XYZ file of C-alpha atoms in Angstrom:
583
model
C 61.819 -12.807 -13.296
C 59.765 -10.185 -15.083
C 62.486 -7.620 -15.648
C 65.925 -8.655 -16.898
C 68.754 -7.843 -14.507
C 71.359 -5.469 -15.937
C 74.730 -7.013 -15.150
C 78.361 -6.225 -15.810
C 81.484 -8.308 -16.365
C 83.924 -8.189 -13.437
C 87.544 -8.018 -14.536
C 90.100 -9.738 -12.295
C 92.847 -7.143 -11.857
C 95.586 -9.711 -10.990
C 95.144 -11.172 -14.507
C 96.030 -7.834 -16.146
C 99.583 -6.707 -16.855
C 99.823 -2.892 -17.112
C 103.600 -3.131 -17.741
C 103.297 -5.437 -20.754
C 105.805 -4.218 -23.360
C 104.559 -5.948 -26.495
C 105.302 -9.028 -28.563
C 108.823 -9.729 -29.819
C 108.988 -11.340 -33.257
C 110.648 -14.732 -32.981
C 112.300 -16.324 -36.013
C 112.399 -19.790 -34.443
C 111.090 -22.244 -37.064
C 107.743 -23.911 -36.407
C 107.512 -27.586 -37.451
C 104.762 -27.792 -40.105
C 103.316 -31.035 -41.517
C 101.096 -31.313 -44.588
C 98.527 -34.009 -45.411
C 96.921 -34.286 -48.831
C 93.191 -35.090 -48.688
C 91.662 -37.972 -50.694
C 88.636 -35.835 -51.592
C 88.087 -32.075 -51.410
C 86.320 -30.463 -48.455
C 82.559 -30.047 -48.988
C 82.693 -26.267 -49.286
C 79.401 -24.513 -50.095
C 79.772 -21.027 -51.558
C 77.154 -18.326 -50.979
C 74.438 -18.114 -53.623
C 73.339 -14.897 -55.331
C 70.302 -14.648 -53.044
C 72.514 -14.894 -49.918
C 73.839 -11.363 -50.196
C 73.497 -9.871 -46.721
C 76.175 -9.343 -44.083
C 74.375 -11.893 -41.879
C 74.742 -14.577 -44.575
C 78.468 -13.794 -44.734
C 78.886 -13.954 -40.935
C 76.908 -17.184 -40.528
C 77.795 -19.164 -43.663
C 80.497 -17.331 -45.635
C 82.971 -17.362 -42.700
C 82.038 -20.881 -41.595
C 84.795 -22.977 -39.991
C 84.831 -26.314 -41.876
C 87.261 -27.918 -39.416
C 85.732 -29.258 -36.178
C 87.698 -30.032 -33.031
C 86.507 -32.847 -30.764
C 87.211 -31.236 -27.397
C 86.400 -34.494 -25.544
C 89.529 -36.117 -27.003
C 92.986 -34.561 -27.327
C 94.173 -33.503 -30.811
C 91.247 -34.980 -32.731
C 89.758 -33.014 -35.652
C 87.030 -33.738 -38.194
C 85.894 -32.403 -41.568
C 83.245 -33.409 -44.134
C 84.334 -34.034 -47.730
C 82.590 -33.858 -51.121
C 81.686 -37.552 -50.962
C 79.589 -36.969 -47.814
C 82.171 -38.676 -45.596
C 83.008 -37.491 -42.102
C 86.777 -37.764 -41.912
C 88.768 -37.845 -38.678
C 92.437 -37.217 -37.932
C 93.705 -38.013 -34.442
C 97.347 -37.128 -33.790
C 99.501 -39.095 -31.382
C 102.914 -38.457 -32.919
C 103.624 -35.713 -35.450
C 106.312 -37.673 -37.263
C 103.981 -40.670 -37.761
C 100.853 -39.063 -39.182
C 98.301 -41.376 -40.756
C 95.728 -40.522 -43.395
C 92.371 -39.098 -42.228
C 89.958 -42.021 -41.699
C 86.257 -42.231 -42.561
C 84.036 -42.606 -39.480
C 80.599 -42.032 -41.043
C 78.996 -41.414 -44.426
C 75.900 -39.250 -44.932
C 73.062 -41.293 -46.473
C 71.909 -38.452 -48.759
C 73.489 -37.314 -52.027
C 74.352 -33.693 -51.217
C 75.065 -32.699 -54.826
C 71.374 -33.202 -55.694
C 70.345 -30.185 -53.546
C 70.667 -26.693 -55.004
C 69.816 -24.627 -51.926
C 71.806 -26.503 -49.305
C 74.094 -24.962 -46.692
C 77.425 -26.315 -45.467
C 77.185 -29.570 -43.521
C 77.823 -29.022 -39.802
C 78.727 -31.220 -36.841
C 78.844 -30.709 -33.074
C 80.380 -33.050 -30.502
C 77.639 -33.153 -27.881
C 79.407 -35.475 -25.426
C 82.095 -38.153 -25.402
C 79.616 -40.601 -26.977
C 77.071 -38.411 -28.845
C 77.260 -36.262 -31.975
C 74.682 -33.994 -33.662
C 74.979 -33.617 -37.406
C 73.362 -31.625 -40.218
C 73.840 -32.371 -43.911
C 72.911 -28.770 -44.845
C 69.599 -29.717 -46.496
C 67.367 -29.299 -43.436
C 67.871 -32.814 -42.052
C 69.018 -33.328 -38.449
C 70.912 -36.445 -37.366
C 71.571 -37.648 -33.828
C 74.378 -40.192 -33.745
C 75.569 -42.446 -30.950
C 79.292 -42.974 -31.479
C 80.473 -45.068 -28.570
C 83.815 -43.939 -27.164
C 85.427 -42.113 -30.074
C 89.070 -42.973 -30.632
C 88.631 -46.434 -29.128
C 88.506 -48.824 -32.080
C 86.883 -51.532 -29.956
C 83.868 -49.457 -28.870
C 83.580 -46.717 -31.526
C 80.603 -47.274 -33.818
C 78.602 -44.398 -35.366
C 74.898 -45.325 -35.288
C 71.961 -43.076 -36.299
C 69.469 -42.609 -33.429
C 67.433 -39.815 -35.052
C 67.154 -38.748 -38.683
C 64.399 -36.306 -39.695
C 63.688 -33.285 -41.857
C 63.137 -30.385 -39.444
C 62.470 -27.476 -41.822
C 64.585 -25.187 -43.968
C 68.378 -25.741 -44.213
C 70.314 -24.856 -41.048
C 73.691 -25.180 -39.361
C 74.230 -26.562 -35.850
C 75.953 -24.135 -33.523
C 75.729 -25.932 -30.159
C 74.367 -29.047 -28.456
C 74.393 -30.656 -25.004
C 73.606 -34.080 -23.526
C 71.262 -34.197 -20.494
C 70.436 -36.965 -18.036
C 67.535 -36.133 -15.695
C 65.706 -38.752 -13.627
C 67.302 -41.501 -15.729
C 65.830 -39.953 -18.885
C 68.407 -39.040 -21.520
C 67.837 -36.100 -23.872
C 69.825 -34.004 -26.340
C 69.298 -30.243 -26.766
C 70.665 -28.534 -29.860
C 70.667 -25.024 -31.375
C 69.957 -24.651 -35.107
C 70.728 -21.415 -36.984
C 68.806 -20.287 -40.065
C 68.582 -17.054 -42.034
C 65.101 -16.813 -43.485
C 63.291 -14.531 -45.901
C 61.182 -11.866 -44.203
C 58.325 -11.114 -46.597
C 56.994 -8.249 -44.455
C 60.289 -6.407 -44.092
C 59.893 -3.367 -46.342
C 62.776 -1.305 -44.913
C 65.489 -3.762 -43.794
C 67.518 -6.421 -45.588
C 64.489 -8.645 -46.189
C 65.884 -11.422 -43.945
C 65.709 -12.385 -40.282
C 67.838 -14.740 -38.177
C 66.162 -17.737 -36.565
C 67.627 -19.761 -33.685
C 65.701 -22.961 -33.007
C 66.185 -24.774 -29.700
C 65.302 -28.425 -30.376
C 65.146 -31.072 -27.624
C 65.288 -34.795 -28.508
C 64.472 -37.662 -26.156
C 63.848 -41.418 -26.301
C 60.399 -42.523 -27.476
C 60.319 -44.984 -24.570
C 62.828 -46.616 -22.260
C 63.035 -49.807 -24.302
C 63.490 -48.077 -27.663
C 66.835 -46.876 -28.956
C 65.282 -44.289 -31.266
C 64.785 -40.639 -30.298
C 62.037 -38.117 -31.134
C 61.543 -34.327 -30.859
C 59.774 -33.428 -27.613
C 60.207 -29.626 -27.640
C 60.880 -26.859 -30.171
C 61.341 -23.167 -29.333
C 62.294 -20.416 -31.777
C 64.132 -17.141 -31.175
C 64.163 -14.415 -33.806
C 66.620 -11.583 -34.289
C 68.028 -9.283 -36.950
C 71.738 -10.157 -36.722
C 73.653 -13.440 -36.782
C 74.766 -14.257 -33.215
C 78.485 -14.053 -32.438
C 77.984 -16.648 -29.707
C 75.051 -18.862 -28.705
C 75.173 -21.794 -26.288
C 72.822 -23.855 -24.111
C 73.680 -24.136 -20.423
C 74.993 -27.573 -19.313
C 71.855 -28.229 -17.208
C 69.564 -27.230 -20.094
C 67.837 -24.534 -18.029
C 68.948 -21.540 -20.073
C 70.594 -20.104 -23.125
C 73.201 -17.357 -23.613
C 73.580 -15.238 -26.750
C 76.048 -12.507 -27.754
C 74.763 -10.456 -30.703
C 74.546 -6.932 -32.130
C 70.758 -6.969 -32.200
C 68.653 -8.622 -29.536
C 66.780 -11.907 -29.887
C 63.340 -12.799 -28.536
C 61.353 -16.027 -28.356
C 58.351 -16.214 -30.679
C 55.310 -18.450 -30.548
C 55.412 -21.206 -33.115
C 52.619 -22.198 -35.467
C 49.371 -20.341 -35.957
C 50.056 -17.592 -33.431
C 53.056 -16.518 -35.499
C 50.963 -16.485 -38.672
C 48.294 -14.358 -36.956
C 50.933 -11.882 -35.803
C 52.264 -11.711 -39.368
C 48.786 -10.917 -40.713
C 48.320 -8.170 -38.125
C 51.725 -6.681 -38.909
C 50.980 -6.820 -42.622
C 47.679 -4.974 -42.203
C 49.425 -2.295 -40.128
C 52.230 -1.862 -42.641
C 50.055 -1.601 -45.742
C 47.395 0.628 -44.138
C 46.595 3.516 -46.470
C 46.684 7.072 -45.039
C 43.247 8.400 -44.036
C 43.895 11.659 -45.884
C 46.602 13.476 -47.862
C 47.516 17.115 -47.369
C 49.689 19.742 -49.026
C 50.646 23.277 -48.073
C 51.963 26.501 -49.556
C 52.958 29.660 -47.708
C 49.302 30.844 -47.801
C 47.045 27.808 -47.565
C 46.607 24.070 -46.986
C 44.772 21.541 -49.160
C 43.336 18.336 -47.625
C 42.192 15.488 -49.919
C 39.982 12.652 -48.646
C 38.791 9.671 -50.693
C 35.010 9.344 -50.229
C 32.980 6.132 -49.984
C 31.069 5.228 -53.147
C 27.697 6.963 -53.781
C 28.551 9.811 -51.362
C 26.487 12.976 -51.806
C 26.757 16.523 -50.502
C 24.183 15.709 -47.802
C 26.439 12.945 -46.386
C 29.252 15.395 -45.637
C 29.498 17.827 -42.725
C 32.616 20.018 -42.406
C 32.947 22.551 -39.576
C 35.715 25.175 -39.567
C 36.821 27.010 -36.415
C 39.953 29.204 -36.065
C 41.854 26.421 -34.218
C 39.668 23.379 -34.793
C 38.293 21.205 -37.621
C 35.530 18.572 -37.654
C 34.661 16.265 -40.587
C 31.698 13.844 -40.474
C 30.972 11.357 -43.305
C 27.615 9.544 -43.411
C 27.032 10.186 -39.717
C 30.482 8.829 -38.722
C 33.152 11.127 -37.251
C 36.012 10.978 -39.798
C 38.486 13.539 -38.464
C 38.305 15.940 -35.546
C 40.923 17.829 -33.570
C 42.908 20.981 -32.942
C 44.805 22.401 -35.903
C 48.540 23.006 -35.657
C 48.010 26.765 -36.132
C 45.078 29.107 -36.732
C 43.119 29.382 -40.017
C 40.549 31.841 -41.379
C 37.222 29.907 -41.142
C 35.367 32.440 -43.313
C 37.711 31.959 -46.282
C 38.086 28.175 -45.937
C 35.992 26.006 -48.280
C 35.328 22.414 -49.365
C 34.236 20.797 -52.637
C 33.504 17.298 -54.037
C 35.789 16.560 -56.989
C 34.940 14.446 -60.040
C 37.178 11.543 -58.898
C 34.916 10.995 -55.859
C 37.193 12.815 -53.418
C 36.614 15.621 -50.951
C 38.977 18.593 -51.257
C 39.210 21.045 -48.331
C 41.037 24.388 -48.625
C 42.236 26.028 -45.371
C 43.596 29.593 -45.455
C 46.490 30.192 -43.014
C 46.280 33.198 -40.703
C 50.048 33.153 -40.185
C 51.340 33.274 -43.746
C 54.745 31.695 -44.363
C 54.551 29.359 -41.351
C 55.344 25.717 -42.289
C 53.077 23.220 -40.537
C 54.756 19.906 -39.493
C 51.310 18.319 -38.987
C 47.703 19.163 -39.838
C 45.872 18.033 -36.680
C 47.898 18.004 -33.460
C 48.854 14.433 -32.528
C 47.138 12.845 -35.547
C 49.301 10.383 -37.525
C 46.647 9.152 -39.988
C 47.460 11.640 -42.756
C 50.364 11.930 -45.189
C 52.048 15.184 -46.196
C 52.772 15.500 -49.907
C 55.621 17.844 -50.880
C 56.206 19.058 -54.411
C 59.652 19.513 -55.982
C 59.507 23.322 -55.688
C 59.009 23.085 -51.901
C 61.847 20.564 -51.542
C 64.203 22.841 -53.493
C 63.257 25.805 -51.297
C 63.910 23.797 -48.103
C 67.275 22.633 -49.441
C 68.249 26.228 -50.247
C 67.353 27.356 -46.726
C 69.584 24.597 -45.269
C 72.502 25.270 -47.638
C 74.446 27.226 -45.014
C 74.597 24.127 -42.800
C 76.362 22.003 -45.425
C 79.552 22.267 -47.425
C 81.496 20.304 -50.006
C 84.650 20.730 -47.866
C 85.422 18.989 -44.578
C 85.040 21.643 -41.868
C 86.001 24.587 -44.166
C 86.384 27.253 -41.488
C 86.734 25.797 -37.985
C 87.248 27.895 -34.892
C 90.868 27.991 -33.782
C 89.864 26.659 -30.363
C 87.994 23.758 -32.002
C 90.274 22.221 -34.645
C 88.649 19.643 -36.925
C 89.074 15.935 -36.237
C 91.082 14.298 -38.980
C 89.534 10.836 -39.427
C 92.626 9.658 -41.307
C 94.672 9.932 -38.114
C 92.437 7.367 -36.371
C 93.561 3.749 -36.301
C 91.106 0.933 -36.886
C 91.218 0.063 -33.196
C 90.017 3.605 -32.328
C 86.776 3.212 -34.260
C 83.727 3.135 -32.003
C 81.118 0.686 -33.201
C 77.771 2.373 -33.791
C 75.851 -0.668 -32.588
C 77.217 -2.197 -29.404
C 76.735 -5.900 -28.735
C 74.844 -7.312 -25.808
C 75.120 -10.558 -23.874
C 71.700 -11.976 -22.935
C 70.721 -14.956 -20.841
C 67.297 -16.551 -21.506
C 65.418 -18.804 -19.099
C 64.590 -22.163 -20.687
C 61.188 -22.477 -18.979
C 59.719 -18.957 -19.111
C 61.562 -18.135 -22.390
C 62.206 -14.632 -21.029
C 65.442 -12.644 -20.729
C 66.792 -12.855 -17.176
C 70.226 -11.169 -17.473
C 71.567 -8.559 -19.879
C 75.140 -7.274 -20.194
C 75.697 -4.285 -22.472
C 79.120 -4.966 -23.961
C 79.521 -1.396 -25.250
C 82.891 -1.046 -26.953
C 84.031 -4.522 -25.771
C 84.349 -6.028 -29.243
C 83.616 -9.760 -29.553
C 86.695 -11.636 -30.830
C 86.144 -15.415 -30.724
C 84.824 -18.369 -28.719
C 86.696 -21.480 -27.596
C 85.935 -24.625 -25.582
C 88.249 -24.817 -22.571
C 86.330 -27.498 -20.663
C 83.855 -29.571 -22.754
C 81.647 -30.095 -19.678
C 81.181 -26.311 -19.371
C 79.771 -23.773 -21.822
C 82.168 -22.451 -24.485
C 84.234 -19.429 -23.395
C 84.098 -16.166 -25.315
C 86.856 -13.613 -25.763
C 86.162 -9.862 -25.687
C 88.348 -6.864 -26.264
C 88.848 -4.676 -23.172
C 90.843 -1.559 -24.021
C 93.939 -3.027 -25.752
C 93.759 -6.480 -24.161
C 91.731 -9.576 -25.078
C 89.974 -11.119 -22.064
C 88.629 -14.673 -21.948
C 85.323 -15.256 -20.076
C 83.909 -18.562 -18.832
C 80.102 -18.611 -18.329
C 78.846 -20.390 -15.172
C 75.094 -20.910 -15.182
C 75.116 -22.352 -11.641
C 76.153 -19.039 -10.020
C 73.340 -16.542 -10.611
C 75.165 -13.602 -8.987
C 78.420 -13.930 -10.920
C 77.665 -15.794 -14.135
C 80.772 -14.858 -16.128
C 84.296 -15.468 -14.800
C 87.381 -13.747 -16.196
C 89.802 -16.685 -16.578
C 92.647 -15.446 -18.823
C 94.117 -12.373 -20.507
C 95.981 -12.077 -23.805
C 97.955 -8.875 -23.366
C 97.546 -6.198 -26.070
C 95.919 -8.747 -28.386
C 92.805 -6.601 -28.791
C 94.982 -3.879 -30.279
C 97.199 -6.217 -32.318
C 94.345 -8.121 -33.989
C 92.750 -4.843 -35.160
C 95.681 -4.331 -37.536
C 95.101 -7.717 -39.219
C 92.623 -6.605 -41.865
C 92.603 -9.966 -43.677
C 91.991 -12.117 -40.593
C 89.488 -14.943 -41.050
C 89.641 -17.189 -37.980
C 90.742 -16.427 -34.412
C 91.199 -18.881 -31.538
C 93.394 -19.837 -28.562
C 94.727 -22.955 -26.876
C 92.422 -24.484 -24.211
C 95.214 -23.928 -21.639
C 95.596 -20.238 -22.750
C 99.298 -20.768 -23.581
C 98.909 -18.983 -26.924
C 96.372 -17.292 -29.173
C 96.391 -17.629 -32.956
C 94.721 -16.071 -35.954
C 94.906 -16.837 -39.640
C 94.317 -14.762 -42.740
C 92.205 -15.844 -45.715
C 95.367 -17.063 -47.463
C 98.620 -18.659 -46.252
C 99.625 -16.742 -43.124
C 99.107 -17.840 -39.515
C 100.058 -15.597 -36.577
C 100.811 -17.036 -33.142
C 100.957 -14.905 -29.967
C 102.452 -16.645 -26.948
C 101.942 -15.757 -23.302
C 104.974 -14.145 -21.587
C 107.572 -16.728 -20.512
C 110.735 -16.374 -18.349
C 113.967 -15.607 -20.201
C 117.016 -17.827 -19.973
C 119.303 -14.812 -20.514
C 119.402 -11.467 -18.701
C 117.618 -8.596 -20.488
C 117.379 -4.934 -19.494
C 114.948 -2.229 -20.530
C 117.316 0.568 -21.644
C 114.791 3.376 -21.182
C 113.857 2.447 -17.620
C 117.069 0.641 -16.674
C 115.215 -2.317 -15.199
C 115.582 -6.054 -15.576
C 113.101 -7.750 -17.944
C 112.137 -11.154 -16.614
C 109.603 -12.273 -19.211
C 109.117 -11.914 -22.965
C 106.000 -12.606 -25.064
C 106.832 -13.999 -28.493
C 105.035 -13.585 -31.805
C 105.603 -16.153 -34.561
C 104.433 -16.251 -38.171
C 103.900 -19.410 -40.222
C 103.383 -19.321 -43.989
C 101.606 -22.310 -45.540
C 102.816 -23.746 -48.826
C 99.493 -23.421 -50.652
C 97.495 -20.888 -52.646
C 94.128 -22.343 -51.633
C 91.950 -20.302 -49.244
C 91.900 -21.387 -45.600
C 88.562 -23.075 -44.792
C 89.112 -24.286 -41.222
C 91.247 -23.445 -38.188
C 91.477 -25.151 -34.774
C 93.919 -24.993 -31.852
C 94.839 -27.565 -29.214
C 97.375 -27.165 -26.418
C 100.204 -28.466 -28.614
C 99.124 -27.984 -32.232
C 97.364 -25.781 -34.735
C 95.275 -27.452 -37.454
C 94.670 -25.523 -40.681
C 92.328 -26.843 -43.386
C 92.236 -25.876 -47.073
C 90.097 -27.511 -49.761
C 92.803 -30.080 -50.624
C 95.189 -30.175 -47.638
C 95.296 -30.376 -43.860
C 98.280 -28.658 -42.206
C 99.586 -29.285 -38.679
C 101.741 -26.678 -36.977
C 103.534 -27.837 -33.836
C 103.297 -24.898 -31.434
C 104.222 -26.362 -28.039
C 106.505 -29.321 -27.491
C 105.349 -30.167 -23.977
C 101.901 -30.306 -22.384
């Protein structure tokens, strides 16, 4: 497909509730259990050179708690000793200590520029792992949770470039050949970026496969790189490995690896540092053009022809500049001279005095206009009537000024709208694009581990959950659940850090940087009779909001939800909040 198809997300109207009345605060206590960790979580704080918003999005807000969606109520974290620790909950009242399932072979404290270690549960028997130093591990685990068959064994262990975090991985079996595809996220220094932040975001799609059928070990068989200017909100490989979906503010594109990329960089560098062909200045009466001459240039090497609307300059038999002037000049009064610093200075006398020229030669971009401070001050004075120190000092009565202080945070329109793009894995081209406009991205969650992760977007005041389906080309994104008014409610939580929902959509939850966890339940039938006094009608269902406050002053580092429980991780403790008592 040469041109990407512009698509839209189809909302299922039956899943919306236009008569939703809001969340009622419930004071019912939530059972909360606390486990003290043997060793602190391996938190990696941002360095001084990781100062951009993209570094904060990708690494500063990293979720250090990982949920194994293939097994119920099983969470993992990595501690300071390089141990991967697991807690699987069967019974809340009989919680055991987190157990070590694997230990990283490298000493992480020896690396100064490492990122946080990351883990992704590829399938029920495979795990991809990064230690944050640039090393990728592929681990066969056996059936996790089954003590008889669970054994974590390294199948691949290689340095694959600069430090990265793993954001997604899948397990593929095609024609009896097993392979693993994984997405690695990096933020790299952009040496050529003179205007932006100086960094770009790299997404590397790495495919691993067995060296041969008899061998257990795996090797890299394919590497593709996408580049963009913003950290992706969401990025996932399709279950069949044929495509990739990304939600981001700024678009991504595949780039050629190796020498081609270096050649492109050299070309871009030469374009960016190209010196202007000439410099020019102007006053109300005349224009002055300055050209740097080649060495050993003489008067005989230069030919300058003035016409009322045209100029021609030839240096050593080569046409240097020729074209129509922006306005007319007096050719009789115009002159040129060779200066002592080996430059040619041309003086053009304007016929229309006082006219400001935006360009010297029509359509020519090779020159640079130099303005002096006196001209800048004059321009500023002429524009003074358009500006004021006061906010809308004298508005028309029919057009009252907009008071920005009356706007709520949820009314703010984002200047840059996100887009959802689908890339073909073979052609590496964009096949589908959805402009999300004002549909703010909220979070992603795995509902079915065999499918791609779902993503939640704000639609008006609601939060809508979407399940991608790569198999259906016409309708790739299915609206599967709605959290009423949650788009509006979450906008008021200025200190929110993590946001998620239960895989069965029974509740959504968000936590702040410290202590507080907010739970928003789906409407449930009432055991007692309630009436809406304003409308005089019977209220059959009520949606409850609950607040839990953790007994700690440590920042929250991880947050995961299952159908029954919320797991909250701090540097020294793991908290369990029992949300639902039945499946």
